Coordinates of C-alpha atoms (C1' of nucleotides) in Angstrom, one line a residue:
Chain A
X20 CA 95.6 117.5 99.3
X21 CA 94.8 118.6 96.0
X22 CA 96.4 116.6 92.9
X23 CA 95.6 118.1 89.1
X24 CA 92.9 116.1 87.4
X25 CA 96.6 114.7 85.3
X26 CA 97.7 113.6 88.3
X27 CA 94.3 112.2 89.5
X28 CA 94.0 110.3 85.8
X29 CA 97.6 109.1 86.8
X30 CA 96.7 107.2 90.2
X31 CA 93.4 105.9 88.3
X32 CA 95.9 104.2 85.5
X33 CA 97.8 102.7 88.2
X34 CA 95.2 101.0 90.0
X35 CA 93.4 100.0 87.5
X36 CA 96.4 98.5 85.9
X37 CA 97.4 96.4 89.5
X38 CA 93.5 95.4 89.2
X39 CA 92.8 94.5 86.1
X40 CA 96.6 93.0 84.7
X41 CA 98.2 92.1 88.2
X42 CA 100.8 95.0 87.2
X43 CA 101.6 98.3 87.4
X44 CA 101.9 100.3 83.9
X45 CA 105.0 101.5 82.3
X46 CA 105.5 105.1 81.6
X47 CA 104.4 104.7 78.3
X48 CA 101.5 103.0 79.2
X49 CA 100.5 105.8 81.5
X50 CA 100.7 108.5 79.3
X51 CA 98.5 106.2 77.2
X52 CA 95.9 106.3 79.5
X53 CA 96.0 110.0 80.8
X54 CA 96.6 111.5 77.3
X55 CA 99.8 112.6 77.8
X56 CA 102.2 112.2 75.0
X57 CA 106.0 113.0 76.4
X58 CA 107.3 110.3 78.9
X59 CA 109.6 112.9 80.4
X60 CA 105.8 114.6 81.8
X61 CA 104.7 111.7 83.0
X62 CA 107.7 111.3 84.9
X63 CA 107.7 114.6 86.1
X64 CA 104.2 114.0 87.5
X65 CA 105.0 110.8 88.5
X66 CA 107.6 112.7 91.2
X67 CA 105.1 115.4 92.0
X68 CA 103.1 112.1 93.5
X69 CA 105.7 110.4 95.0
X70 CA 106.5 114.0 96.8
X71 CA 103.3 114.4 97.5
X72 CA 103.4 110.9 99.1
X73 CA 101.1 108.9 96.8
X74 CA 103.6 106.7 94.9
X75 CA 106.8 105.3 95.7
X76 CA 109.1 104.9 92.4
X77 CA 111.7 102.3 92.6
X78 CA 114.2 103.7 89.8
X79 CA 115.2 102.0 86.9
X80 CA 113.4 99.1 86.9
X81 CA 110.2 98.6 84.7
X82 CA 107.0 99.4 85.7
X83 CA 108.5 100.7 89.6
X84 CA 105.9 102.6 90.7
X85 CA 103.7 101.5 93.8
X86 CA 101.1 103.1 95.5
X87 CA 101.1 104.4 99.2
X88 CA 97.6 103.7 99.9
X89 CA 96.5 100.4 98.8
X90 CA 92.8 100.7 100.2
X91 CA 91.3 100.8 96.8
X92 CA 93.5 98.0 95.5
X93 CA 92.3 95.3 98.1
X94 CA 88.9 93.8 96.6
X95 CA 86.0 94.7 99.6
X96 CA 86.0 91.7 102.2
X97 CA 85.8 91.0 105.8
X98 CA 88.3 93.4 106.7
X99 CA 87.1 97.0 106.6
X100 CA 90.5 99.3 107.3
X101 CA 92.7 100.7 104.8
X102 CA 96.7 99.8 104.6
X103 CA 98.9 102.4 104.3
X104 CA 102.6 101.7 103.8
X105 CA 104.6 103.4 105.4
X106 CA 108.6 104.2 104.4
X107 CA 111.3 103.7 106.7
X108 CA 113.5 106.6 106.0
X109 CA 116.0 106.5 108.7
X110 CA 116.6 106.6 112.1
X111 CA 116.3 108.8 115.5
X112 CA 119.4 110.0 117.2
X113 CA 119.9 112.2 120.2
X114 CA 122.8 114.2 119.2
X115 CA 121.2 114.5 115.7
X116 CA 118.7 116.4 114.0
X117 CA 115.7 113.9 112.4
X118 CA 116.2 113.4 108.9
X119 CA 113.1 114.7 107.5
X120 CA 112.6 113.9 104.0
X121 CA 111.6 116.1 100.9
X122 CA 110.6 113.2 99.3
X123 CA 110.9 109.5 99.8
X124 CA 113.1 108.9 96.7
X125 CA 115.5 111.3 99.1
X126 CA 116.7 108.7 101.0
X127 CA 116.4 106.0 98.3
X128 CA 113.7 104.1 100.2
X129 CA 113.5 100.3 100.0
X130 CA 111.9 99.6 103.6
X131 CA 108.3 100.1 104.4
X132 CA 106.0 99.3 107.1
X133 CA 102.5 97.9 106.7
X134 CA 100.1 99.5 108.9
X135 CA 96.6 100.1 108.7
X136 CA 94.4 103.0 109.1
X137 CA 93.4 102.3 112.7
X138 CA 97.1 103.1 113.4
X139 CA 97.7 105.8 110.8
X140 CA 94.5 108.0 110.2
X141 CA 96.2 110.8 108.8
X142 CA 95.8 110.9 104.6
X143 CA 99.0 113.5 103.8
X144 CA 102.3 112.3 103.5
X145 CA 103.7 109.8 106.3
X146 CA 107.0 108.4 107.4
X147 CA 108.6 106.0 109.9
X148 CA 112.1 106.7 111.6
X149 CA 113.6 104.2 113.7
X150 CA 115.0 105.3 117.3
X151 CA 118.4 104.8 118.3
X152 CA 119.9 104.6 121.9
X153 CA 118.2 105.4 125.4
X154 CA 117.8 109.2 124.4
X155 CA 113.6 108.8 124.1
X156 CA 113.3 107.6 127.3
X157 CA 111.6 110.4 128.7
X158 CA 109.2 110.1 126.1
X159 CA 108.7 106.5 126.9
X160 CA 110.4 105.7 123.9
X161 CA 112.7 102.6 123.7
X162 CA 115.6 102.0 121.7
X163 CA 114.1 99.8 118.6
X164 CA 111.0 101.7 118.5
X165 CA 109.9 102.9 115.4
X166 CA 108.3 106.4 115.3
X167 CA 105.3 107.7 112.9
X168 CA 105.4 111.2 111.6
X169 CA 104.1 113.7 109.7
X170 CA 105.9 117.1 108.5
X171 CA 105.1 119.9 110.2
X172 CA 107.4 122.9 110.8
X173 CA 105.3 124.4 113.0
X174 CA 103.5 123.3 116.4
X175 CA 100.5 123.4 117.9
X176 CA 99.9 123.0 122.2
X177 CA 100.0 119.6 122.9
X178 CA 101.4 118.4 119.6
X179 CA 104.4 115.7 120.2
X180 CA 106.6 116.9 118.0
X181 CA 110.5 115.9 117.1
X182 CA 112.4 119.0 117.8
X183 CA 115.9 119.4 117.3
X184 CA 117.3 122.0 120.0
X185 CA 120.0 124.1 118.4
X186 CA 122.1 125.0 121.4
X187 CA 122.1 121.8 122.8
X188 CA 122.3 119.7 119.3
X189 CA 120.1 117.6 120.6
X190 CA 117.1 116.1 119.2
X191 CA 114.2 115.5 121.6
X192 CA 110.6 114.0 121.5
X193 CA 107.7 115.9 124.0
X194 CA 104.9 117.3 123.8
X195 CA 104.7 121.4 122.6
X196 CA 103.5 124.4 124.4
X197 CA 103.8 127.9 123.5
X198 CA 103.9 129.3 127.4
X199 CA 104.3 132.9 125.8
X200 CA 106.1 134.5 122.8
X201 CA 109.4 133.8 124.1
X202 CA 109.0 130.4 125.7
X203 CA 108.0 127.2 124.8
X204 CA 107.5 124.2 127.6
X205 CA 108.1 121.0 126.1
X206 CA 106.8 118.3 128.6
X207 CA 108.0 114.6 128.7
X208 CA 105.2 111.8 128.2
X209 CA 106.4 110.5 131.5
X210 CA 105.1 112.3 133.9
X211 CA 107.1 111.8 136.9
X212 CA 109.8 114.1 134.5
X213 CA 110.4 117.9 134.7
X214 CA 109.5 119.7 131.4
X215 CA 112.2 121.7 129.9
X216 CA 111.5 125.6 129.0
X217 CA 113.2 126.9 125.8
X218 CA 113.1 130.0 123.3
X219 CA 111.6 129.4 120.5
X220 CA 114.5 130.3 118.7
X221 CA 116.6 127.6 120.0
X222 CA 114.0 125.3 118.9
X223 CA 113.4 123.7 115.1
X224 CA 110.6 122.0 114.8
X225 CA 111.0 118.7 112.7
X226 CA 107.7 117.0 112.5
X227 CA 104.8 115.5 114.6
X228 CA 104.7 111.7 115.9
X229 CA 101.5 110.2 115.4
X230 CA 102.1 106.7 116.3
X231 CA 104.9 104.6 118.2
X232 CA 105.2 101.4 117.1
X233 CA 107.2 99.1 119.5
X234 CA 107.9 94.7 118.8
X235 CA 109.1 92.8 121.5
Chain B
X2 CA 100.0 67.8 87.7
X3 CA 104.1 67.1 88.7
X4 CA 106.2 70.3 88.9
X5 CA 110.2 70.3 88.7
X6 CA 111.6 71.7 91.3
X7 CA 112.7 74.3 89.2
X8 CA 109.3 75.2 88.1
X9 CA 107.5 75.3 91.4
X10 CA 110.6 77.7 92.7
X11 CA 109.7 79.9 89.9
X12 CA 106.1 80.2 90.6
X13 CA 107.1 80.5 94.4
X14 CA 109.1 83.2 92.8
X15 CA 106.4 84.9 91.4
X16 CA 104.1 85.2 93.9
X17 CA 106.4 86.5 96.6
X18 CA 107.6 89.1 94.4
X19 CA 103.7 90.2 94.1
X20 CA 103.3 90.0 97.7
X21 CA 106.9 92.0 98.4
X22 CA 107.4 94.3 95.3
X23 CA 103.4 94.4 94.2
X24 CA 104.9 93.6 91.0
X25 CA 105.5 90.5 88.5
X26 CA 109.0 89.7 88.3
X27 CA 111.2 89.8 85.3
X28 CA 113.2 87.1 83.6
X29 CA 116.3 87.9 84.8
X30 CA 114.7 88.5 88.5
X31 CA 113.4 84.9 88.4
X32 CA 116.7 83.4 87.3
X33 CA 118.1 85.1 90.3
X34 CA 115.6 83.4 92.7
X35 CA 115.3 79.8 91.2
X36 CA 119.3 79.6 90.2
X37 CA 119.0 79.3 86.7
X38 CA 121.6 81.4 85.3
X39 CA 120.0 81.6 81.3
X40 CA 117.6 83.5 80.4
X41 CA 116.3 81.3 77.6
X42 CA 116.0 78.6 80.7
X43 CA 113.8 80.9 82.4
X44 CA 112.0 81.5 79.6
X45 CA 111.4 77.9 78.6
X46 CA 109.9 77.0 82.1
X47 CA 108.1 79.9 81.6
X48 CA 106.1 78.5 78.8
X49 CA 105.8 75.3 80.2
X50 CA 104.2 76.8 83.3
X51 CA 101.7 78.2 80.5
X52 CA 101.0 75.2 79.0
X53 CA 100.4 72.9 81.9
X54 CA 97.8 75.9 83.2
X55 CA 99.6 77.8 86.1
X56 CA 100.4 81.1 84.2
X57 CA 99.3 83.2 82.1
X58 CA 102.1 85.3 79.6
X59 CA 101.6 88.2 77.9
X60 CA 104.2 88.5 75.1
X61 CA 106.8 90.9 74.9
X62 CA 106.0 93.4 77.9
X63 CA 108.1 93.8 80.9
X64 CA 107.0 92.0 83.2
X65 CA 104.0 90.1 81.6
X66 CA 103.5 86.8 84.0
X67 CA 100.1 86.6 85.4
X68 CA 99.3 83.4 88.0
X69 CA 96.3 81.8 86.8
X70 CA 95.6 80.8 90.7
X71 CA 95.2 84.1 92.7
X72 CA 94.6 81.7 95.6
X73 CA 97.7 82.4 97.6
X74 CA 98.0 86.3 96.1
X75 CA 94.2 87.5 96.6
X76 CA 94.1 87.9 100.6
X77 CA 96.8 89.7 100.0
X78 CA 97.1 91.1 96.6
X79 CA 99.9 93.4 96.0
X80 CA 99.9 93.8 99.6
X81 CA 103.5 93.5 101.2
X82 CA 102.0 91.6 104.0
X83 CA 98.8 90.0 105.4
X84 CA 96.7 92.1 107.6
X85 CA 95.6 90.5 110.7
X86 CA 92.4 91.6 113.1
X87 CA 93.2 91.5 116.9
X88 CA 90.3 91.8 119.0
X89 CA 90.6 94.4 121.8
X90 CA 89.6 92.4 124.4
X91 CA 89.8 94.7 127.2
X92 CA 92.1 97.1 129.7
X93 CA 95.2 96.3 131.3
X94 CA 94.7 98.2 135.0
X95 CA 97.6 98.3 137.5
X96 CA 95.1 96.9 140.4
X97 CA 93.8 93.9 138.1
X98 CA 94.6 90.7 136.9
X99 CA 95.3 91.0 133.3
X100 CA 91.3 89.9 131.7
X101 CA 93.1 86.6 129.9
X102 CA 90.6 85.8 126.9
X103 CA 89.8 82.3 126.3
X104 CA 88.6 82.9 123.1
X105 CA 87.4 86.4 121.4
X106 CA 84.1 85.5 121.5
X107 CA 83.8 85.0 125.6
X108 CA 84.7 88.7 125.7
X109 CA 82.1 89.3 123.4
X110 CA 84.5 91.4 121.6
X111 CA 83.2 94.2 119.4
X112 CA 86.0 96.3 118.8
X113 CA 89.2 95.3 116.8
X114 CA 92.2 96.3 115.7
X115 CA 93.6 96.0 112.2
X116 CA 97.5 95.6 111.9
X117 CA 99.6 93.9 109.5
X118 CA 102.5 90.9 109.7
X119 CA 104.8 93.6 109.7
X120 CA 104.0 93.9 113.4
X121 CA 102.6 90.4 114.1
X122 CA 104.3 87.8 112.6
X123 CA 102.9 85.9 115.5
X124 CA 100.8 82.8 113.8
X125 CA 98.9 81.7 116.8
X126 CA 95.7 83.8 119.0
X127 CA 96.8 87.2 119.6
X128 CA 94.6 90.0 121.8
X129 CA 94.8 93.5 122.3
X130 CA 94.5 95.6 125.6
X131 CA 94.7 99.3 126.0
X132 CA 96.8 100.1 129.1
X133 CA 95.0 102.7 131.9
X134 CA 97.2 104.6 133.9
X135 CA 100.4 105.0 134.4
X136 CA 101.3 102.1 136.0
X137 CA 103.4 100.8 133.5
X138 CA 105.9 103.5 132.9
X139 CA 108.7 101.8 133.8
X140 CA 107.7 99.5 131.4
X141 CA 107.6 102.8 128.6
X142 CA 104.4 102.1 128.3
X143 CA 101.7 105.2 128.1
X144 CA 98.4 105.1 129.0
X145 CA 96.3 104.7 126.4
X146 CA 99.3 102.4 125.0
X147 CA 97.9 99.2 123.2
X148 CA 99.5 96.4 124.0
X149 CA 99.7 93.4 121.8
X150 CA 100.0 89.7 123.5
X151 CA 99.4 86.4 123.1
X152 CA 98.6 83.5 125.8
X153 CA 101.3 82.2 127.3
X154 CA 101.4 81.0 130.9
X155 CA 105.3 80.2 131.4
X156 CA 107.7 82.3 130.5
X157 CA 111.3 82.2 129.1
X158 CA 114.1 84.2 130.2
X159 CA 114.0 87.9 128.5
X160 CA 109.8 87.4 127.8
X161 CA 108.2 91.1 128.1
X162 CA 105.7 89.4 130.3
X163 CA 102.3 90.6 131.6
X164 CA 102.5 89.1 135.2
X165 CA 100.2 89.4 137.8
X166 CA 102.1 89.8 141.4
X167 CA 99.6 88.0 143.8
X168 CA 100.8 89.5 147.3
X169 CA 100.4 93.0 145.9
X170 CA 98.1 92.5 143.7
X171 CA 98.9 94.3 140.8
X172 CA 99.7 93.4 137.2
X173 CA 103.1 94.7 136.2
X174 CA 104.9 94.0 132.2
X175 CA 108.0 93.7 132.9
X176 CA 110.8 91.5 131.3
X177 CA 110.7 87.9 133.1
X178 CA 114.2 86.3 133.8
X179 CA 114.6 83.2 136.4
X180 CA 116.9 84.0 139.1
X181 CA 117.0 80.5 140.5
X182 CA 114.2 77.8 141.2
X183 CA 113.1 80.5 144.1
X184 CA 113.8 83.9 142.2
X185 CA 112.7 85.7 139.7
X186 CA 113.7 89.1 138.5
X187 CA 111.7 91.3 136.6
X188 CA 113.3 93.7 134.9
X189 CA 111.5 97.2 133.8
X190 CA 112.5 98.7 130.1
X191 CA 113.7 101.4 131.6
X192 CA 117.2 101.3 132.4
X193 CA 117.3 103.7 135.4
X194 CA 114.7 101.4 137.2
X195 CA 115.8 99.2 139.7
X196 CA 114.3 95.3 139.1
X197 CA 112.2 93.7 140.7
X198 CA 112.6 90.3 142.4
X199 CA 110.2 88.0 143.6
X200 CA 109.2 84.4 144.4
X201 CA 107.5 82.6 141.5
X202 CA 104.7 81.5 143.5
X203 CA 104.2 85.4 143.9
X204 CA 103.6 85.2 140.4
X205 CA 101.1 84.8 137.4
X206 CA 102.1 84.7 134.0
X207 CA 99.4 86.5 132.0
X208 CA 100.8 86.1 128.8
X209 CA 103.7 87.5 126.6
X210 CA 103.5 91.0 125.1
X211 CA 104.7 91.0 121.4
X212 CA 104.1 94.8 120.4
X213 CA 103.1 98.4 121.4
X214 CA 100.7 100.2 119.6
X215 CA 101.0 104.1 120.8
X216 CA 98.5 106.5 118.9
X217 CA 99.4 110.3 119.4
Chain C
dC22 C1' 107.6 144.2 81.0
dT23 C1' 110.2 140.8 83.6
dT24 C1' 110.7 136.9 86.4
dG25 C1' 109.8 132.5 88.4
dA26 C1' 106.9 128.5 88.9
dC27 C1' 104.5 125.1 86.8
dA28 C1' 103.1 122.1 83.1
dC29 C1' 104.1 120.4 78.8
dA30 C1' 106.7 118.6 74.6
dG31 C1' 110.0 115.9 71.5
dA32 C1' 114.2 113.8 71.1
dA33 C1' 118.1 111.2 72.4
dC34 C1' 120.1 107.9 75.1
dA35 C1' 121.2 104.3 78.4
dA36 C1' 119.7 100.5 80.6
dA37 C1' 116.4 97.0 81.4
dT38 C1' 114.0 93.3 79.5
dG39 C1' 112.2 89.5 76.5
dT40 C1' 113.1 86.5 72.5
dT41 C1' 115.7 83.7 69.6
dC42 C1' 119.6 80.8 68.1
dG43 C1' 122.9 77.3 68.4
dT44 C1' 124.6 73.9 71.4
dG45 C1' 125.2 70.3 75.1
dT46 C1' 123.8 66.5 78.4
dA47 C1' 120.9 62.9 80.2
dT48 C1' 117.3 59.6 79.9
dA49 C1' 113.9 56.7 77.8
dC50 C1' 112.3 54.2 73.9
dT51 C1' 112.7 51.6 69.7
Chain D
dA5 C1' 123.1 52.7 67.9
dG6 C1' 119.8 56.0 66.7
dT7 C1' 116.0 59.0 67.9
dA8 C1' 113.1 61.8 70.7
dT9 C1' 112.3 64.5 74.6
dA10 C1' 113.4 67.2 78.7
dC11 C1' 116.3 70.2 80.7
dA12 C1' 120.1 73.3 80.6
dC13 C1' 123.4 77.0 78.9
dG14 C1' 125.7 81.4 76.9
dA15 C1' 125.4 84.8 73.6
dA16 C1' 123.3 87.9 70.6
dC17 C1' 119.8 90.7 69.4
dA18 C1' 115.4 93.3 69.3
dT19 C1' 112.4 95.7 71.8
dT20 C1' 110.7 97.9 75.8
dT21 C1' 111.3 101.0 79.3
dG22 C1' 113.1 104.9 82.2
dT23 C1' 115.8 109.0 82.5
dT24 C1' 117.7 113.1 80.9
dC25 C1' 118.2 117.1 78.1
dT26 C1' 116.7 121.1 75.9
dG27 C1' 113.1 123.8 74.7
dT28 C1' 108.3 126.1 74.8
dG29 C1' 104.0 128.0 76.7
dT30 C1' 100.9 129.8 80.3
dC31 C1' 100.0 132.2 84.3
dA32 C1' 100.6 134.9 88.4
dA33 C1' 103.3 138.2 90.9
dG34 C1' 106.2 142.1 91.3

DNA sequence: CTTGACACAGAACAAATGTTCGTGTATACT
DNA sequence: AGTATACACGAACATTTGTTCTGTGTCAAG
């Protein structure tokens, strides 16, 4: 994902700051750094990365800024994967669409999850919704399960994708095929269930799971 | 070198807000956390902390506490939580007893899978095995599906238990509940699943599943 | 030429944050 | 009894820090 050489100065201040004073800079102390002399553009850049999914800001505190990907922050040792924290931005309901959001500061973000990038291998933006009720079943989905997904408005075959049916009002999670220009199969993970068939204008496509993450 | 209680609650304080927030507390934050309601009070332990060689300060900056002992911060860092390597030790295969490791290193395990204590609080040995088939459906469980489980050969009521069912031999997760000294039910995930119920001596416990891993 | 998006800037302000001051209580020592 | 030290407190204040507002400049597209 392309970031400005500002923005790229800007993710360099912050980790160096977390390595080398066990904080994260101020504003101030970043526009310092990245030659920027108005906090109000530092801010505004500082949003640009938390939309683009590099940051999370916690607002009005001091130094609230925290990166997403903390693989360059951990010092090299015995353990070779990269954590990515992920934020928890809501939940999965049948009889509503996913919230999607613009940005993480959207939904005023405090939870995350920890994963790793064995789990998460994807480098763009990433976000966890938590299911609620029976509704996934089909996609052998429990209630409690917590869902990984990227945005993507549009599909490709054998994506799994959240999509919210319009007619229905119903939001599903299967797997996408585009059986011709007016019909679209979307196939349950379990197998021993019947795809539905839809138009593709009764469909809106909300995002793409990448990984389910179930505790017992 | 003695600690009040008051001081050792603040460096407690410290370090958890590292680990949680990836960021040093404030004043007022650690007041909040070791009950002191003054912010002078704070500020006096503060020093004292200095002096006697636990912290470093940094005047007059947000935020300016440094732990002089990374010790209990380093494996972590501003990590929200500890990552923990299971090993993969093998496949769970509807026709097979569940391949219980005795140790990692009997499996002669290679491959591993990094997750955090977000999805493992579990303290003790944990193991990995990637599910083939789909035999455990009814269990919402894919193939491909990682399961995570640790050793445990009895099982409480409500358990998601690996078990191996000796007369039919075939390993089924399922959740364990004790019927009566002669009957035990095992009861899929899915709701629309009828139970199974068998006699215990049918039965192996394989050990307890404590997460799902699903990559997409 | 106009418009919109993007990046930037300074200033003002509100809120967060750290420091200092004056005071009180309890305990130990002389 | 007096003194010193440790620990505690609220209040006030100074400074730091983040946010918002208003404005400007550049560039690409129409």
């Amino acid at each position: 994902m392309n970031l400005s050489p500002k923005q790229q100065k800007i993710l360099d201040c912050i980790r160096e700051s977390l390595q080398q004073k066990g904080r994260p800079p101020t504003i101030r102390e970043i526009g310092e750094v990245a030659k920027i002399s108005s906090t109000s553009v530092v801010n505004y850049n500082l949003n640009i990365l938390q939309e683009k999914g590099f940051i999370l800001r916690d607002r009005e505190v001091s130094r609230g800024v925290k990166l997403v990907d903390l693989a360059s922050v951990v010092p090299e040792g015995p353990l070779s994967s990269e954590l990515v924290r992920v934020p928890l931005v809501g939940r999965i309901v049948a009889g509503l669409p996913v919230p999607i959001p613009e940005t993480a500061a959207a939904f005023n973000v405090e939870d995350t999850i920890a994963l790793t990038r064995d789990i998460v291998e994807e480098r763009g933006p990433v976000y966890a919704l938590e299911v609620k009720g029976d509704s996934m079943i089909d996609a052998l989905i429990h209630d409690g399960d917590i869902v990984i997904m990227k945005r993507q408005s549009e599909a490709n075959n054998g994506d799994l994708v959240a999509a919210w049916l319009k007619a229905e009002k119903e939001t599903t999670l299967k797997r996408f095929y585009r059986e011709s220009s007016d019909l679209v199969r979307l196939q349950p993970a379990n197998p021993t269930i019947q795809p539905i068939y839809v138009h593709p204008a009764n469909l809106d496509i909300q995002g793409k799971v990448i990984a389910v993450i179930r505790q017992v």
